[in-house]
Amino acid sequence: MEEIEHSIPRSHPRYHSLITRERLVKGFYEGIVVPQGLIAHGRGECFDYLIGEKTIPPARKAIRAAAALLLLARYPVISVNGNTAVLAGKDIVELAKVLGAAIEVNLFYRTRERAVKIAKLLKMYGAEKVYGVDDATMRIPGLEHPRGLVSPNGIWKADVVLVALEDGDRTQALRKLGKKVIAIDLNPLSRTALSADITIVDNVIRAVPLLVEEVKKLKNMDKIQLQQIISSYNNLEVLRETLNYIFDRLKSLAENNLKQLVKEVGV
Ligand code: PTJ
């Protein structure tokens, strides 16, 4: 990582974005991220541009509801794939610790070798137990192929599952099993975003630390108050607010602020 940081000058206006790419590329060469994960990241970057590369108000609402749901859960599980491990692995481990939640490696392009590497990375960040490596013996009904395999002590047992950069099929299959799904996905129109109980439209890099903060904030609330946060939350409404945010932002850029933006990029 240090090598990468040295090769990209800090003064570059897109420094953080370039470093993030390099982290994924490194993860790819190490066998943690799949090539498809690099494509997925490009898709995510595009949506991140549309929201202004910051956590927007509807995402903050979703993060609050997600924190409440995770705190009320009987057995919360955080599902980790290649991209998430590389981009937010450290914060995922912290989130699991503050919640007392389980972590499971759950891969779309599943191989044992990748699962082992991801578990190793999470353990390096301090995770004590990581499910989903050699114990993914249960199959989510309707999901053929190894992507449907989960651990009986992890996702199979969970009542609430947090997923990031997930595919829509699996989110729907988890909901069919009666689980509540919280998704982190930059695309507000993805099948995952539309299928989850709570959708955090934000970059996993920003969303997970904010979720940690929110859980710490709400931790001492009683169950009734947490329940109230969840009952007053409406995911479709929050997705609508997200689309309106993007719409208003683009409209304002097109009508008034494009000149300003051109100035800011230094032309
Ligand atoms: O590691 P594996 O084998 O489980 O594979 C992981 C990928 C990501 C390759 C797999 O789940 C996949 O193909 O995902 P999709 O269907 O491309 O969906 C990824 C979604 O995440 C898209 O809607 C992207 O916009 C979104 N996304 C990409 N980068 C980020 C993101 N959302 C939040 N934060 C990001 N950094």
Tab-separated table of C-alpha atoms and ligand atoms in Angstrom:
chain	number	residue	atom	x	y	z
A	1	MET	CA	0.000	0.000	0.000
A	2	GLU	CA	2.818	2.357	0.889
A	3	GLU	CA	4.298	1.871	-2.592
A	4	ILE	CA	0.981	2.908	-4.128
A	5	GLU	CA	0.717	5.964	-1.902
A	6	HIS	CA	4.182	7.006	-3.027
A	7	SER	CA	3.397	6.508	-6.698
A	8	ILE	CA	0.378	8.845	-6.635
A	9	PRO	CA	1.199	12.445	-5.663
A	10	ARG	CA	-0.889	13.697	-2.735
A	11	SER	CA	-1.387	16.902	-4.663
A	12	HIS	CA	-3.394	15.098	-7.345
A	13	PRO	CA	-6.958	16.481	-7.221
A	14	ARG	CA	-8.384	12.935	-7.444
A	15	TYR	CA	-5.878	11.496	-4.951
A	16	HIS	CA	-8.419	9.654	-2.750
A	17	SER	CA	-10.265	8.206	-5.682
A	18	LEU	CA	-7.035	7.003	-7.285
A	19	ILE	CA	-5.817	5.450	-4.044
A	20	THR	CA	-9.120	3.596	-3.709
A	21	ARG	CA	-8.704	2.197	-7.220
A	22	GLU	CA	-5.161	1.127	-6.429
A	23	ARG	CA	-6.332	-0.636	-3.268
A	24	LEU	CA	-8.787	-2.649	-5.350
A	25	VAL	CA	-6.178	-3.422	-7.993
A	26	LYS	CA	-3.814	-4.612	-5.255
A	27	GLY	CA	-6.671	-6.708	-3.830
A	28	PHE	CA	-7.143	-8.149	-7.295
A	29	TYR	CA	-3.482	-9.147	-7.645
A	30	GLU	CA	-3.622	-10.693	-4.166
A	31	GLY	CA	-6.587	-12.832	-5.187
A	32	ILE	CA	-9.118	-11.122	-2.899
A	33	VAL	CA	-11.025	-9.015	-5.442
A	34	VAL	CA	-12.362	-10.598	-8.647
A	35	PRO	CA	-11.962	-8.787	-12.018
A	36	GLN	CA	-15.724	-8.300	-12.004
A	37	GLY	CA	-15.236	-6.394	-8.745
A	38	LEU	CA	-13.186	-3.796	-10.618
A	39	ILE	CA	-16.067	-3.340	-13.052
A	40	ALA	CA	-18.513	-3.096	-10.139
A	41	HIS	CA	-16.333	-0.382	-8.624
A	42	GLY	CA	-16.447	1.646	-11.846
A	43	ARG	CA	-20.205	1.484	-11.755
A	44	GLY	CA	-20.163	2.606	-8.145
A	45	GLU	CA	-17.801	5.517	-8.901
A	46	CYS	CA	-20.249	6.827	-11.467
A	47	PHE	CA	-23.075	6.939	-8.930
A	48	ASP	CA	-20.737	8.451	-6.371
A	49	TYR	CA	-20.125	11.357	-8.789
A	50	LEU	CA	-23.869	11.855	-9.077
A	51	ILE	CA	-24.324	12.253	-5.321
A	52	GLY	CA	-21.250	14.523	-5.065
A	53	GLU	CA	-18.975	11.907	-3.410
A	54	LYS	CA	-20.381	12.612	0.032
A	55	THR	CA	-22.927	11.096	2.382
A	56	ILE	CA	-26.228	12.725	1.493
A	57	PRO	CA	-29.149	13.355	3.912
A	58	PRO	CA	-31.283	10.356	2.827
A	59	ALA	CA	-28.291	8.058	3.431
A	60	ARG	CA	-27.965	9.498	6.947
A	61	LYS	CA	-31.616	8.571	7.592
A	62	ALA	CA	-30.963	5.040	6.326
A	63	ILE	CA	-27.829	4.742	8.473
A	64	ARG	CA	-29.818	5.707	11.582
A	65	ALA	CA	-32.538	3.145	10.830
A	66	ALA	CA	-29.894	0.510	10.034
A	67	ALA	CA	-28.154	1.144	13.351
A	68	ALA	CA	-31.462	0.764	15.204
A	69	LEU	CA	-32.318	-2.461	13.351
A	70	LEU	CA	-28.877	-3.940	13.992
A	71	LEU	CA	-29.118	-3.072	17.696
A	72	LEU	CA	-32.531	-4.728	17.966
A	73	ALA	CA	-31.447	-7.831	16.065
A	74	ARG	CA	-31.354	-11.192	17.824
A	75	TYR	CA	-28.458	-12.394	15.643
A	76	PRO	CA	-27.031	-9.776	13.258
A	77	VAL	CA	-24.558	-10.926	10.621
A	78	ILE	CA	-22.305	-8.801	8.434
A	79	SER	CA	-21.722	-10.334	5.017
A	80	VAL	CA	-18.348	-9.554	3.433
A	81	ASN	CA	-17.252	-9.976	-0.191
A	82	GLY	CA	-13.972	-9.173	-1.955
A	83	ASN	CA	-14.555	-5.463	-2.623
A	84	THR	CA	-15.974	-4.816	0.849
A	85	ALA	CA	-13.068	-6.574	2.564
A	86	VAL	CA	-10.541	-4.403	0.748
A	87	LEU	CA	-12.441	-1.103	1.001
A	88	ALA	CA	-13.965	-1.325	4.475
A	89	GLY	CA	-12.601	-4.466	6.167
A	90	LYS	CA	-11.179	-2.640	9.173
A	91	ASP	CA	-14.395	-0.731	9.875
A	92	ILE	CA	-16.497	-3.886	9.345
A	93	VAL	CA	-14.527	-5.571	12.118
A	94	GLU	CA	-15.132	-2.570	14.384
A	95	LEU	CA	-18.830	-2.591	13.547
A	96	ALA	CA	-19.053	-6.292	14.394
A	97	LYS	CA	-17.335	-5.607	17.711
A	98	VAL	CA	-19.597	-2.740	18.814
A	99	LEU	CA	-22.663	-4.760	17.858
A	100	GLY	CA	-21.485	-8.176	18.999
A	101	ALA	CA	-22.367	-9.272	15.440
A	102	ALA	CA	-21.027	-12.215	13.461
A	103	ILE	CA	-19.023	-11.781	10.250
A	104	GLU	CA	-19.403	-14.127	7.297
A	105	VAL	CA	-17.498	-14.236	4.023
A	106	ASN	CA	-20.165	-14.610	1.359
A	107	LEU	CA	-18.988	-14.508	-2.220
A	108	PHE	CA	-20.715	-14.187	-5.537
A	109	TYR	CA	-17.713	-15.721	-7.326
A	110	ARG	CA	-16.988	-18.193	-4.587
A	111	THR	CA	-13.744	-20.139	-4.323
A	112	ARG	CA	-12.300	-21.551	-1.124
A	113	GLU	CA	-8.990	-19.822	-1.815
A	114	ARG	CA	-10.619	-16.378	-1.901
A	115	ALA	CA	-12.723	-17.084	1.184
A	116	VAL	CA	-9.571	-18.074	3.106
A	117	LYS	CA	-7.750	-14.901	2.013
A	118	ILE	CA	-10.645	-12.625	2.971
A	119	ALA	CA	-11.031	-14.291	6.375
A	120	LYS	CA	-7.295	-13.876	6.930
A	121	LEU	CA	-7.489	-10.173	6.091
A	122	LEU	CA	-10.429	-9.666	8.476
A	123	LYS	CA	-8.570	-11.517	11.225
A	124	MET	CA	-5.577	-9.292	10.634
A	125	TYR	CA	-7.946	-6.367	11.354
A	126	GLY	CA	-8.913	-8.034	14.643
A	127	ALA	CA	-11.868	-10.294	13.810
A	128	GLU	CA	-11.957	-13.259	16.182
A	129	LYS	CA	-14.247	-15.540	14.220
A	130	VAL	CA	-15.132	-15.380	10.538
A	131	TYR	CA	-17.837	-17.714	9.217
A	132	GLY	CA	-18.279	-18.849	5.661
A	133	VAL	CA	-14.939	-20.435	4.806
A	134	ASP	CA	-15.169	-24.194	5.413
A	135	ASP	CA	-18.559	-24.121	7.104
A	136	ALA	CA	-20.728	-22.774	4.262
A	137	THR	CA	-22.804	-25.935	4.181
A	138	MET	CA	-26.336	-24.520	3.898
A	139	ARG	CA	-27.817	-23.353	0.623
A	140	ILE	CA	-30.094	-20.313	0.303
A	141	PRO	CA	-33.128	-21.787	-1.490
A	142	GLY	CA	-33.358	-20.755	-5.132
A	143	LEU	CA	-29.705	-19.785	-5.487
A	144	GLU	CA	-27.945	-22.434	-7.523
A	145	HIS	CA	-24.153	-22.427	-7.852
A	146	PRO	CA	-21.698	-21.786	-4.982
A	147	ARG	CA	-22.880	-18.187	-4.484
A	148	GLY	CA	-25.883	-19.614	-2.593
A	149	LEU	CA	-23.796	-21.262	0.141
A	150	VAL	CA	-23.908	-19.891	3.689
A	151	SER	CA	-22.849	-20.970	7.155
A	152	PRO	CA	-25.450	-22.516	9.516
A	153	ASN	CA	-23.903	-20.432	12.309
A	154	GLY	CA	-23.776	-17.236	10.276
A	155	ILE	CA	-26.167	-15.922	7.636
A	156	TRP	CA	-28.407	-19.006	7.868
A	157	LYS	CA	-29.101	-18.261	11.547
A	158	ALA	CA	-29.294	-14.456	11.181
A	159	ASP	CA	-32.434	-12.378	11.556
A	160	VAL	CA	-30.724	-9.243	10.180
A	161	VAL	CA	-28.037	-9.311	7.467
A	162	LEU	CA	-25.923	-6.350	6.390
A	163	VAL	CA	-24.691	-6.657	2.799
A	164	ALA	CA	-22.650	-4.328	0.592
A	165	LEU	CA	-22.183	-4.377	-3.195
A	166	GLU	CA	-24.591	-7.280	-3.252
A	167	ASP	CA	-26.506	-8.802	-6.129
A	168	GLY	CA	-30.267	-8.437	-6.238
A	169	ASP	CA	-31.027	-12.139	-6.447
A	170	ARG	CA	-29.390	-12.896	-3.169
A	171	THR	CA	-31.002	-9.967	-1.384
A	172	GLN	CA	-34.411	-11.174	-2.525
A	173	ALA	CA	-33.631	-14.773	-1.556
A	174	LEU	CA	-32.548	-13.659	1.929
A	175	ARG	CA	-35.774	-11.708	2.350
A	176	LYS	CA	-37.771	-14.746	1.236
A	177	LEU	CA	-36.097	-16.639	4.089
A	178	GLY	CA	-37.649	-14.081	6.436
A	179	LYS	CA	-34.484	-12.094	7.106
A	180	LYS	CA	-34.259	-8.318	7.233
A	181	VAL	CA	-31.659	-7.019	4.796
A	182	ILE	CA	-29.691	-3.787	5.096
A	183	ALA	CA	-27.837	-2.955	1.874
A	184	ILE	CA	-25.056	-0.488	1.145
A	185	ASP	CA	-25.208	0.276	-2.564
A	186	LEU	CA	-24.330	3.432	-4.474
A	187	ASN	CA	-26.894	2.677	-7.179
A	188	PRO	CA	-30.352	3.652	-5.885
A	189	LEU	CA	-31.937	1.787	-8.800
A	190	SER	CA	-30.103	-1.525	-8.443
A	191	ARG	CA	-32.203	-4.600	-7.733
A	192	THR	CA	-30.491	-4.846	-4.352
A	193	ALA	CA	-31.325	-1.232	-3.498
A	194	LEU	CA	-34.959	-1.769	-4.463
A	195	SER	CA	-35.236	-5.116	-2.647
A	196	ALA	CA	-33.611	-4.370	0.714
A	197	ASP	CA	-35.499	-3.363	3.864
A	198	ILE	CA	-33.058	-0.514	4.401
A	199	THR	CA	-30.866	0.817	1.591
A	200	ILE	CA	-27.915	3.033	2.385
A	201	VAL	CA	-27.064	4.771	-0.892
A	202	ASP	CA	-23.492	5.676	-0.080
A	203	ASN	CA	-19.948	4.509	-0.657
A	204	VAL	CA	-19.125	1.570	1.609
A	205	ILE	CA	-15.925	3.459	2.530
A	206	ARG	CA	-17.968	6.287	4.100
A	207	ALA	CA	-21.038	4.339	5.181
A	208	VAL	CA	-19.449	1.739	7.454
A	209	PRO	CA	-17.573	4.198	9.745
A	210	LEU	CA	-20.754	6.300	9.975
A	211	LEU	CA	-22.699	3.189	10.912
A	212	VAL	CA	-20.176	2.458	13.658
A	213	GLU	CA	-20.648	6.009	15.006
A	214	GLU	CA	-24.439	5.744	14.853
A	215	VAL	CA	-24.505	2.388	16.633
A	216	LYS	CA	-22.365	3.876	19.401
A	217	LYS	CA	-24.778	6.824	19.636
A	218	LEU	CA	-27.938	4.706	19.803
A	219	LYS	CA	-26.511	1.928	21.937
A	220	ASN	CA	-28.043	3.192	25.170
A	221	MET	CA	-31.515	3.810	23.785
A	222	ASP	CA	-34.262	1.532	25.020
A	223	LYS	CA	-35.959	-0.954	22.727
A	224	ILE	CA	-39.106	1.143	22.330
A	225	GLN	CA	-37.146	4.143	21.084
A	226	LEU	CA	-35.184	1.968	18.642
A	227	GLN	CA	-38.430	0.428	17.458
A	228	GLN	CA	-39.832	3.926	16.876
A	229	ILE	CA	-36.876	4.815	14.647
A	230	ILE	CA	-37.574	1.721	12.542
A	231	SER	CA	-41.343	2.189	12.320
A	232	SER	CA	-40.990	5.790	11.168
A	233	TYR	CA	-38.549	4.714	8.420
A	234	ASN	CA	-39.821	4.161	4.875
A	235	ASN	CA	-37.231	2.772	2.446
A	236	LEU	CA	-39.123	3.665	-0.730
A	237	GLU	CA	-39.497	7.219	0.522
A	238	VAL	CA	-35.754	7.392	1.237
A	239	LEU	CA	-34.961	6.054	-2.256
A	240	ARG	CA	-37.292	8.686	-3.705
A	241	GLU	CA	-35.484	11.391	-1.700
A	242	THR	CA	-32.184	10.052	-3.063
A	243	LEU	CA	-33.369	10.269	-6.674
A	244	ASN	CA	-34.723	13.767	-6.041
A	245	TYR	CA	-31.412	14.770	-4.495
A	246	ILE	CA	-29.561	13.615	-7.628
A	247	PHE	CA	-32.138	15.248	-9.880
A	248	ASP	CA	-31.984	18.607	-8.038
A	249	ARG	CA	-28.198	18.510	-7.944
A	250	LEU	CA	-27.854	17.876	-11.671
A	251	LYS	CA	-30.496	20.489	-12.453
A	252	SER	CA	-28.753	23.075	-10.308
A	253	LEU	CA	-25.398	22.227	-11.930
A	254	ALA	CA	-26.867	22.478	-15.406
A	255	GLU	CA	-28.710	25.724	-14.739
A	256	ASN	CA	-26.463	27.716	-12.428
A	257	ASN	CA	-23.348	26.090	-11.161
A	258	LEU	CA	-21.594	24.481	-14.081
A	259	LYS	CA	-19.370	27.527	-14.605
A	260	GLN	CA	-18.380	27.346	-10.950
A	261	LEU	CA	-17.575	23.649	-11.300
A	262	VAL	CA	-15.443	24.318	-14.384
A	263	LYS	CA	-13.545	26.926	-12.331
A	264	GLU	CA	-13.077	24.420	-9.506
A	265	VAL	CA	-11.461	21.845	-11.788
A	266	GLY	CA	-8.990	24.576	-12.617
A	267	VAL	CA	-9.605	25.492	-16.248
B	1	PTJ	O1	-16.377	-10.690	-4.148
B	1	PTJ	P1	-17.534	-11.348	-4.841
B	1	PTJ	O2	-17.157	-12.650	-5.521
B	1	PTJ	O3	-18.707	-11.583	-3.911
B	1	PTJ	O4	-18.054	-10.369	-6.001
B	1	PTJ	C1	-18.403	-9.049	-5.660
B	1	PTJ	C2	-19.018	-8.260	-6.832
B	1	PTJ	C3	-19.032	-6.797	-6.419
B	1	PTJ	C4	-18.143	-8.437	-8.059
B	1	PTJ	C5	-20.419	-8.795	-7.110
B	1	PTJ	O5	-21.207	-8.759	-5.954
B	1	PTJ	C6	-21.086	-8.013	-8.225
B	1	PTJ	O6	-20.974	-8.338	-9.406
B	1	PTJ	O7	-21.790	-6.961	-7.825
B	1	PTJ	P2	-22.665	-6.045	-8.850
B	1	PTJ	O8	-23.843	-6.830	-9.317
B	1	PTJ	O9	-21.770	-5.401	-9.838
B	1	PTJ	O10	-23.214	-4.953	-7.870
B	1	PTJ	C7	-22.383	-4.068	-7.204
B	1	PTJ	C8	-23.200	-2.851	-6.766
B	1	PTJ	O11	-22.438	-2.133	-5.816
B	1	PTJ	C9	-23.521	-1.884	-7.908
B	1	PTJ	O12	-24.839	-1.399	-7.779
B	1	PTJ	C10	-22.525	-0.719	-7.693
B	1	PTJ	O13	-23.045	0.525	-8.100
B	1	PTJ	C11	-22.344	-0.759	-6.190
B	1	PTJ	N1	-21.042	-0.286	-5.734
B	1	PTJ	C12	-19.846	-0.351	-6.373
B	1	PTJ	N2	-18.862	0.160	-5.613
B	1	PTJ	C13	-19.429	0.548	-4.458
B	1	PTJ	C14	-20.829	0.267	-4.524
B	1	PTJ	N3	-21.653	0.533	-3.509
B	1	PTJ	C15	-21.121	1.089	-2.393
B	1	PTJ	N4	-19.805	1.387	-2.261
B	1	PTJ	C16	-18.928	1.126	-3.254
B	1	PTJ	N5	-17.619	1.423	-3.102
